[in-house]
CSV table of C-alpha atoms in Angstrom, one decimal:
chain,number,residue,atom,x,y,z
A,26,MET,CA,17.6,46.6,-3.1
A,27,ALA,CA,15.0,45.6,-0.5
A,28,LEU,CA,13.9,42.0,-0.3
A,29,ALA,CA,10.2,41.2,-1.0
A,30,ASN,CA,8.1,40.3,2.0
A,31,TRP,CA,6.5,37.0,0.8
A,32,ALA,CA,3.8,37.2,3.4
A,33,GLU,CA,2.5,40.4,2.0
A,34,LEU,CA,1.8,39.1,-1.5
A,35,PRO,CA,-1.8,39.5,-2.7
A,36,LYS,CA,-3.9,36.4,-1.9
A,37,ASP,CA,-5.0,35.8,-5.5
A,38,LEU,CA,-1.3,35.7,-6.4
A,39,ILE,CA,-0.5,33.3,-3.6
A,40,ASP,CA,-3.4,31.1,-4.7
A,41,LEU,CA,-2.1,31.2,-8.3
A,42,ILE,CA,1.3,30.0,-7.0
A,43,ALA,CA,-0.3,27.3,-5.0
A,44,LYS,CA,-2.1,25.9,-8.1
A,45,CYS,CA,1.2,25.5,-9.8
A,46,VAL,CA,2.5,23.1,-7.2
A,47,LYS,CA,1.9,19.5,-8.4
A,48,LEU,CA,3.4,17.2,-5.7
A,49,ILE,CA,1.6,16.9,-2.3
A,50,GLU,CA,4.9,16.9,-0.5
A,51,ASP,CA,5.8,20.3,-2.0
A,52,PHE,CA,2.3,21.5,-1.3
A,53,ILE,CA,2.6,20.7,2.4
A,54,ALA,CA,6.0,22.5,2.4
A,55,PHE,CA,4.3,25.5,0.6
A,56,GLY,CA,2.0,25.9,3.7
A,57,VAL,CA,4.9,26.1,6.1
A,58,VAL,CA,6.3,29.4,4.5
A,59,CYS,CA,4.0,31.7,6.6
A,60,THR,CA,0.4,32.1,7.7
A,61,SER,CA,-0.8,33.8,4.5
A,62,TRP,CA,0.6,30.9,2.5
A,63,ARG,CA,-0.8,28.3,4.8
A,64,ASN,CA,-4.3,29.9,4.2
A,65,SER,CA,-3.9,29.1,0.5
A,66,GLU,CA,-2.9,25.5,1.2
A,67,THR,CA,-6.4,24.2,0.7
A,68,LYS,CA,-7.8,21.4,-1.4
A,69,VAL,CA,-9.4,23.9,-3.7
A,70,ASN,CA,-6.0,25.1,-4.9
A,71,PHE,CA,-4.6,21.6,-5.6
A,72,ASP,CA,-5.0,19.5,-8.7
A,73,PHE,CA,-6.0,16.1,-7.4
A,74,LEU,CA,-5.5,14.5,-10.9
A,75,SER,CA,-1.8,15.3,-10.8
A,76,PRO,CA,0.3,12.1,-10.4
A,77,GLN,CA,2.1,11.5,-7.1
A,78,LEU,CA,5.4,9.9,-6.4
A,79,PRO,CA,5.2,7.3,-3.6
A,80,LEU,CA,7.1,8.1,-0.4
A,81,LEU,CA,9.0,5.4,1.5
A,82,MET,CA,7.6,5.2,5.0
A,83,LEU,CA,10.6,4.0,7.0
A,84,ALA,CA,10.5,1.4,9.7
A,85,ASP,CA,8.9,1.9,13.1
A,86,LYS,CA,11.4,3.1,15.7
A,87,GLY,CA,9.1,2.9,18.8
A,88,ASP,CA,8.5,6.6,19.1
A,89,ASP,CA,5.8,9.1,18.1
A,90,TYR,CA,7.3,10.1,14.8
A,91,ARG,CA,7.4,8.3,11.4
A,92,GLU,CA,10.0,9.1,8.8
A,93,PHE,CA,9.2,9.4,5.1
A,94,TYR,CA,12.0,9.2,2.5
A,95,SER,CA,11.4,11.2,-0.7
A,96,LEU,CA,12.9,9.9,-3.9
A,97,SER,CA,12.6,13.3,-5.5
A,98,LYS,CA,14.3,15.3,-2.7
A,99,LYS,CA,16.6,12.5,-1.5
A,100,LYS,CA,15.9,13.4,2.1
A,101,VAL,CA,13.9,12.2,5.1
A,102,SER,CA,11.0,14.1,6.6
A,103,HIS,CA,9.8,13.5,10.2
A,104,VAL,CA,6.0,13.4,10.7
A,105,PHE,CA,4.4,13.4,14.1
A,106,LEU,CA,2.2,10.3,14.0
A,107,PRO,CA,1.7,8.9,17.5
A,108,GLU,CA,-1.4,7.0,16.2
A,109,VAL,CA,0.8,4.4,14.5
A,110,ARG,CA,3.5,4.0,17.2
A,111,GLU,CA,4.4,0.3,17.4
A,112,ARG,CA,1.6,-0.7,15.1
A,113,GLU,CA,1.3,-2.9,12.0
A,114,CYS,CA,0.7,-0.5,9.1
A,115,TYR,CA,-0.8,-1.3,5.7
A,116,PRO,CA,-1.0,1.8,3.3
A,117,THR,CA,-3.9,1.8,0.8
A,118,GLU,CA,-5.3,4.7,-1.3
A,119,GLY,CA,-3.3,7.2,0.6
A,120,TRP,CA,-4.5,6.0,4.0
A,121,ILE,CA,-2.9,3.6,6.5
A,122,CYS,CA,-4.9,0.7,8.0
A,123,ASN,CA,-3.2,0.0,11.3
A,124,VAL,CA,-3.6,-2.3,14.2
A,125,LYS,CA,-2.0,-2.7,17.5
A,126,PHE,CA,-0.6,-6.3,17.9
A,127,ASP,CA,-1.5,-6.7,21.6
A,128,THR,CA,-4.8,-4.7,21.7
A,129,THR,CA,-8.1,-4.7,19.9
A,130,GLU,CA,-7.7,-1.2,18.4
A,131,MET,CA,-7.8,-0.9,14.6
A,132,THR,CA,-8.1,2.4,12.6
A,133,LEU,CA,-7.8,3.9,9.2
A,134,LEU,CA,-5.5,6.9,9.4
A,135,HIS,CA,-4.7,9.6,6.9
A,136,PRO,CA,-1.0,10.2,7.7
A,137,PHE,CA,-0.8,13.9,6.6
A,138,SER,CA,-4.1,15.3,7.9
A,139,ARG,CA,-4.2,12.8,10.8
A,140,ILE,CA,-7.9,12.2,10.3
A,141,SER,CA,-8.8,8.8,11.8
A,142,ILE,CA,-11.6,6.4,11.2
A,143,GLN,CA,-12.2,3.9,14.0
A,144,LEU,CA,-12.8,0.3,12.8
A,145,LEU,CA,-14.4,-2.6,14.4
A,146,LEU,CA,-12.6,-4.4,17.2
A,147,LYS,CA,-10.1,-7.1,16.4
A,148,LYS,CA,-12.2,-9.6,18.3
A,149,GLU,CA,-14.8,-9.4,15.5
A,150,LEU,CA,-12.1,-11.0,13.2
A,151,TRP,CA,-11.3,-13.6,15.8
A,152,ALA,CA,-15.0,-14.7,15.6
A,153,SER,CA,-14.5,-15.4,11.8
A,154,ALA,CA,-11.2,-17.2,12.4
A,155,GLU,CA,-12.9,-19.5,14.9
A,156,ARG,CA,-14.5,-21.3,11.9
A,157,PHE,CA,-11.1,-22.8,11.1
A,158,PRO,CA,-9.2,-22.9,14.4
A,159,GLU,CA,-6.5,-25.1,13.0
A,160,ARG,CA,-5.4,-22.3,10.7
A,161,ARG,CA,-4.9,-19.7,13.3
A,162,THR,CA,-1.3,-18.5,13.9
A,163,ARG,CA,0.4,-15.9,16.1
A,164,TYR,CA,2.5,-14.1,13.5
A,165,GLN,CA,0.5,-11.0,12.7
A,166,CYS,CA,-2.9,-9.6,13.3
A,167,MET,CA,-3.2,-8.6,9.7
A,168,SER,CA,-1.2,-9.1,6.5
A,169,ILE,CA,-3.0,-7.1,3.8
A,170,ALA,CA,-5.5,-4.2,3.7
A,171,VAL,CA,-7.1,-2.8,0.5
A,172,LEU,CA,-9.6,0.0,0.1
A,173,SER,CA,-11.9,0.1,-3.0
A,174,MET,CA,-11.8,3.9,-3.0
A,175,SER,CA,-10.3,6.6,-0.8
A,176,PRO,CA,-12.4,7.7,2.2
A,177,SER,CA,-11.2,11.2,1.5
A,178,PHE,CA,-13.6,11.5,-1.5
A,179,THR,CA,-16.5,9.1,-0.7
A,180,SER,CA,-18.2,7.2,2.0
A,181,ASP,CA,-19.2,4.5,-0.5
A,182,TYR,CA,-16.0,2.4,0.0
A,183,VAL,CA,-15.1,-1.1,1.1
A,184,LEU,CA,-12.2,-2.2,3.2
A,185,THR,CA,-11.0,-5.8,2.7
A,186,ILE,CA,-8.3,-7.3,4.8
A,187,SER,CA,-6.4,-10.5,5.0
A,188,TYR,CA,-5.6,-11.5,8.6
A,189,TYR,CA,-3.9,-14.1,10.8
A,190,ALA,CA,-1.0,-15.1,8.5
A,191,TYR,CA,-2.9,-14.5,5.3
A,192,ASN,CA,-5.4,-17.3,5.8
A,193,PHE,CA,-8.6,-15.3,6.1
A,194,LEU,CA,-10.4,-12.5,4.3
A,195,ALA,CA,-13.0,-10.2,5.7
A,196,CYS,CA,-14.6,-7.0,4.4
A,197,TRP,CA,-16.2,-3.9,6.0
A,198,ARG,CA,-18.3,-1.0,4.8
A,199,PRO,CA,-19.0,2.3,6.6
A,200,GLY,CA,-22.1,1.6,8.8
A,201,ASP,CA,-21.6,-2.2,9.0
A,202,LEU,CA,-21.9,-3.5,12.6
A,203,ASN,CA,-19.5,-6.4,12.0
A,204,TRP,CA,-17.1,-7.8,9.6
A,205,THR,CA,-18.3,-10.0,6.7
A,206,TYR,CA,-16.3,-13.2,6.2
A,207,VAL,CA,-15.3,-13.8,2.5
A,208,ASP,CA,-16.1,-17.4,1.5
A,209,LEU,CA,-12.8,-18.4,-0.2
A,210,ASP,CA,-11.9,-22.1,-0.4
A,211,HIS,CA,-8.2,-21.4,-1.2
A,212,HIS,CA,-5.0,-23.3,-0.6
A,213,GLY,CA,-2.1,-21.3,0.7
A,214,GLY,CA,-2.2,-17.9,2.2
A,215,VAL,CA,-3.2,-14.8,0.3
A,216,SER,CA,-0.1,-12.9,-0.9
A,217,SER,CA,-1.6,-9.9,-2.7
A,218,MET,CA,-5.0,-8.3,-3.3
A,219,ILE,CA,-6.2,-5.4,-5.5
A,220,TYR,CA,-9.5,-3.6,-6.3
A,221,HIS,CA,-9.8,-3.8,-10.1
A,222,LYS,CA,-12.8,-2.7,-12.2
A,223,GLY,CA,-15.3,-2.9,-9.4
A,224,GLN,CA,-14.2,-6.2,-7.9
A,225,PHE,CA,-11.5,-7.5,-5.5
A,226,TYR,CA,-8.9,-9.9,-6.9
A,227,CYS,CA,-6.5,-11.8,-4.7
A,228,VAL,CA,-3.6,-14.3,-5.4
A,229,THR,CA,-2.6,-17.1,-3.0
A,230,ASN,CA,0.8,-18.5,-2.4
A,231,SER,CA,-0.2,-21.7,-4.2
A,232,GLY,CA,-0.8,-19.7,-7.4
A,233,GLN,CA,-4.6,-19.4,-7.4
A,234,ILE,CA,-6.2,-16.1,-8.4
A,235,TRP,CA,-9.7,-15.4,-7.0
A,236,VAL,CA,-12.2,-12.7,-7.6
A,237,PHE,CA,-15.2,-11.4,-5.5
A,238,GLY,CA,-17.5,-8.5,-5.4
A,239,VAL,CA,-19.0,-6.8,-2.3
A,240,PRO,CA,-22.6,-5.4,-2.4
A,241,GLY,CA,-22.9,-1.6,-2.0
A,242,PRO,CA,-24.1,0.2,1.1
A,243,SER,CA,-27.7,0.1,0.0
A,244,ILE,CA,-27.8,-3.6,0.8
A,245,PRO,CA,-27.8,-4.0,4.6
A,246,GLN,CA,-26.1,-6.8,6.5
A,247,PRO,CA,-26.0,-9.7,6.6
A,248,ILE,CA,-24.5,-10.0,3.1
A,249,VAL,CA,-22.9,-13.0,1.4
A,250,VAL,CA,-19.5,-12.5,-0.2
A,251,LYS,CA,-18.3,-15.6,-2.2
A,252,ALA,CA,-15.1,-15.7,-4.2
A,253,THR,CA,-14.6,-17.5,-7.6
A,254,LYS,CA,-11.4,-19.0,-8.8
A,255,VAL,CA,-10.2,-17.4,-12.0
A,256,VAL,CA,-6.7,-18.9,-12.8
A,257,HIS,CA,-4.4,-21.5,-11.3
A,258,ILE,CA,-0.8,-20.6,-12.1
A,259,ALA,CA,1.7,-23.5,-12.6
A,260,ASN,CA,4.3,-24.0,-9.9
A,261,THR,CA,7.1,-23.6,-12.5
A,262,ILE,CA,6.1,-19.9,-13.0
A,263,PHE,CA,5.0,-18.8,-9.5
A,264,GLY,CA,7.8,-17.2,-7.4
A,265,ASN,CA,8.1,-16.7,-3.7
A,266,TYR,CA,5.6,-13.9,-3.8
A,267,GLY,CA,3.0,-12.6,-6.3
A,268,TYR,CA,1.8,-9.0,-6.5
A,269,LEU,CA,-1.3,-7.9,-8.4
A,270,ILE,CA,-1.3,-4.5,-10.1
A,271,GLU,CA,-3.3,-2.6,-12.7
A,272,LEU,CA,-1.4,-0.9,-15.5
A,273,SER,CA,-3.2,0.9,-18.3
A,274,GLY,CA,-6.4,-0.9,-17.5
A,275,ALA,CA,-4.8,-4.4,-17.7
A,276,LEU,CA,-4.4,-6.7,-14.7
A,277,LEU,CA,-0.8,-7.8,-14.1
A,278,ILE,CA,0.9,-10.1,-11.7
A,279,ILE,CA,4.5,-9.7,-10.7
A,280,PHE,CA,6.4,-12.7,-9.5
A,281,ARG,CA,9.2,-12.1,-7.0
A,282,TYR,CA,11.9,-14.7,-6.7
A,283,ARG,CA,13.7,-14.2,-3.4
A,284,ARG,CA,17.4,-15.0,-2.9
A,285,LEU,CA,18.7,-15.6,0.6
A,286,ALA,CA,21.8,-13.5,-0.1
A,287,GLY,CA,19.7,-10.7,-1.6
A,288,GLY,CA,19.5,-9.9,-5.3
A,289,ASP,CA,15.8,-10.7,-5.8
A,290,THR,CA,14.6,-11.1,-9.4
A,291,PHE,CA,11.1,-10.4,-10.9
A,292,ARG,CA,9.0,-11.5,-13.8
A,293,VAL,CA,5.8,-9.7,-15.0
A,294,PHE,CA,2.7,-11.3,-16.7
A,295,GLU,CA,-0.6,-9.9,-17.9
A,296,ILE,CA,-3.6,-11.9,-16.7
A,297,ASP,CA,-6.1,-12.7,-19.5
A,298,VAL,CA,-9.2,-13.5,-17.4
A,299,ASN,CA,-11.3,-14.3,-20.5
A,300,GLU,CA,-8.7,-16.8,-22.0
A,301,VAL,CA,-7.6,-17.9,-18.5
A,302,GLU,CA,-3.9,-17.5,-19.3
A,303,LEU,CA,-0.9,-15.5,-18.6
A,304,LYS,CA,1.0,-13.4,-21.1
A,305,LYS,CA,4.6,-12.5,-20.4
A,306,ILE,CA,5.5,-8.8,-20.3
A,307,ASN,CA,9.1,-8.0,-21.2
A,308,THR,CA,9.0,-4.3,-20.7
A,309,LEU,CA,7.0,-1.7,-18.7
A,310,GLY,CA,7.6,1.0,-21.1
A,311,ASP,CA,7.6,4.4,-19.4
A,312,TYR,CA,6.2,2.9,-16.2
A,313,ALA,CA,7.8,2.1,-12.9
A,314,ILE,CA,6.4,-0.3,-10.3
A,315,PHE,CA,6.7,-0.1,-6.5
A,316,VAL,CA,6.2,-3.3,-4.5
A,317,GLY,CA,6.3,-3.9,-0.8
A,318,LEU,CA,4.5,-5.0,2.3
A,319,ASN,CA,0.9,-4.2,1.3
A,320,GLY,CA,1.0,-4.9,-2.5
A,321,ALA,CA,2.1,-2.9,-5.6
A,322,LEU,CA,1.4,0.4,-7.4
A,323,CYS,CA,2.7,1.9,-10.6
A,324,ILE,CA,3.5,5.4,-11.9
A,325,ASP,CA,4.3,6.9,-15.3
A,326,SER,CA,8.0,7.7,-14.8
A,327,SER,CA,8.0,10.3,-17.6
A,328,ASN,CA,6.4,12.6,-15.0
A,329,PHE,CA,9.3,12.2,-12.5
A,330,THR,CA,12.9,12.6,-13.5
A,331,GLU,CA,14.0,10.9,-10.3
A,332,VAL,CA,12.4,7.6,-11.1
A,333,LYS,CA,13.7,5.2,-13.8
A,334,SER,CA,11.3,3.6,-16.3
A,335,ASN,CA,11.0,-0.2,-16.6
A,336,HIS,CA,12.2,-0.6,-13.0
A,337,ILE,CA,10.6,-2.3,-10.0
A,338,TYR,CA,11.3,-0.5,-6.8
A,339,PHE,CA,11.0,-3.1,-4.0
A,340,THR,CA,11.2,-3.2,-0.2
A,341,ASP,CA,11.6,-6.2,2.1
A,342,ASN,CA,8.3,-7.8,2.9
A,343,ASP,CA,9.3,-11.3,3.8
A,344,GLU,CA,7.3,-12.0,7.0
A,345,GLU,CA,9.7,-14.7,8.1
A,346,VAL,CA,12.3,-12.1,9.0
A,347,PHE,CA,10.0,-9.6,10.6
A,348,HIS,CA,10.1,-11.3,14.0
A,349,CYS,CA,13.7,-12.4,14.3
A,350,GLY,CA,16.9,-10.4,14.8
A,351,ASP,CA,16.5,-6.7,14.2
A,352,GLY,CA,13.6,-7.1,11.8
A,353,ALA,CA,13.0,-6.6,8.1
A,354,GLY,CA,14.3,-3.7,5.9
A,355,ARG,CA,17.6,-4.9,4.5
A,356,ASN,CA,16.4,-6.1,1.2
A,357,MET,CA,15.5,-3.0,-0.8
A,358,GLY,CA,16.5,-1.9,-4.3
A,359,ALA,CA,15.4,-1.0,-7.9
A,360,TYR,CA,15.4,-3.9,-10.3
A,361,ASN,CA,15.9,-3.2,-14.0
A,362,LEU,CA,13.6,-5.5,-16.1
A,363,GLU,CA,15.9,-5.1,-19.1
A,364,ASP,CA,19.3,-6.1,-17.8
A,365,ARG,CA,18.1,-7.8,-14.6
A,366,LYS,CA,20.4,-5.7,-12.4
A,367,THR,CA,19.6,-4.1,-9.1
A,368,GLU,CA,20.7,-0.8,-7.8
A,369,SER,CA,20.2,1.0,-4.5
A,370,PHE,CA,17.7,3.9,-4.1
A,371,TYR,CA,18.2,4.4,-0.4
A,372,PRO,CA,21.4,5.2,1.5
A,373,GLU,CA,22.9,1.9,2.8
A,374,GLU,CA,24.2,3.4,6.0
A,375,SER,CA,20.7,4.5,6.9
A,376,LEU,CA,19.0,1.1,6.5
A,377,SER,CA,15.7,1.1,8.5
A,378,ARG,CA,14.6,-2.2,10.1
A,379,SER,CA,11.6,-3.3,12.2
A,380,GLY,CA,9.9,-6.4,13.4
A,381,ILE,CA,6.6,-4.6,13.7
A,382,CYS,CA,6.4,-2.4,10.6
A,383,PRO,CA,9.2,-2.5,8.1
A,384,PRO,CA,9.7,0.1,5.3
A,385,THR,CA,6.8,0.4,2.9
A,386,TRP,CA,5.4,2.7,0.1
A,387,VAL,CA,2.8,5.3,0.8
A,388,THR,CA,1.1,7.4,-1.9
A,389,PRO,CA,0.7,10.9,-0.5
A,390,SER,CA,-2.9,12.3,-0.8
A,391,PHE,CA,-5.3,14.7,0.9
């Protein structure tokens, strides 16, 4: 019995097969089969509403490739990405905001299409930091980067970053000639930020939650962006780190309590902005949450048999260990909110560490 020549299948049949593929990582593999299949690997044939499982982007190794670990395939893929070699990387909306520590170059990079958007020079951010010279540090160029929407689908987006050891916030819109400093009279560095219902929310290490909006592109610079304090969390609740996340339309905060010997624990609360209070969440239901260097994201685990519900998948994002020894990346695991136990999701013998860019979660997109 002769084997079928997959390359000679009718195009309409190949297109139909392509439309049945739901994960982007599988869709990319689909295009590698042969030229005729690659021709069907287009955005038209992919359902953008299908949920995606985050990939673990492993630590920087100082070469032109980055490794991505798939929870579904339990294997590592090597992607040619010289653009982020030895750079700080902050994934957001399927893109990676990256900056070279010792240069002024900063870009937004789509890791799978390698489309790049050049951002303003780092010296523009130094100009904002000069307002408070006593708060400048040498640890990192940036610490958080959050997009309001993906540049893949619109040019009406805002990029907000926290820079120089979490102490400053600035935003940029396509077409802006310089960064706009966010007026934020906070205490303690910003530990997490999220775009939620048309506004940016951030939480500081001292337990303050702030909110601010950024005018649309129809309003030219100069613009004024001023933050308002929403909630001040008691020290008895706040952990070593706080992550903001949206789940089913609600705004949640996840407190991470770091243990020096590992075994981090977590607590989850819903933020009631109207009542100015926190409500403890004991279960995530079918959801799983992923936390790491640049914040948090959640998925409905019922769509993925490889992910456990009511678990928090975490990577090591403690900046104090980034720049000593062999870097961060040891402290990773999946924390069960019900029994408060942690299990491994990544092979221990392959632990990935870096003092520049430790392992972090990336949501695949077009």
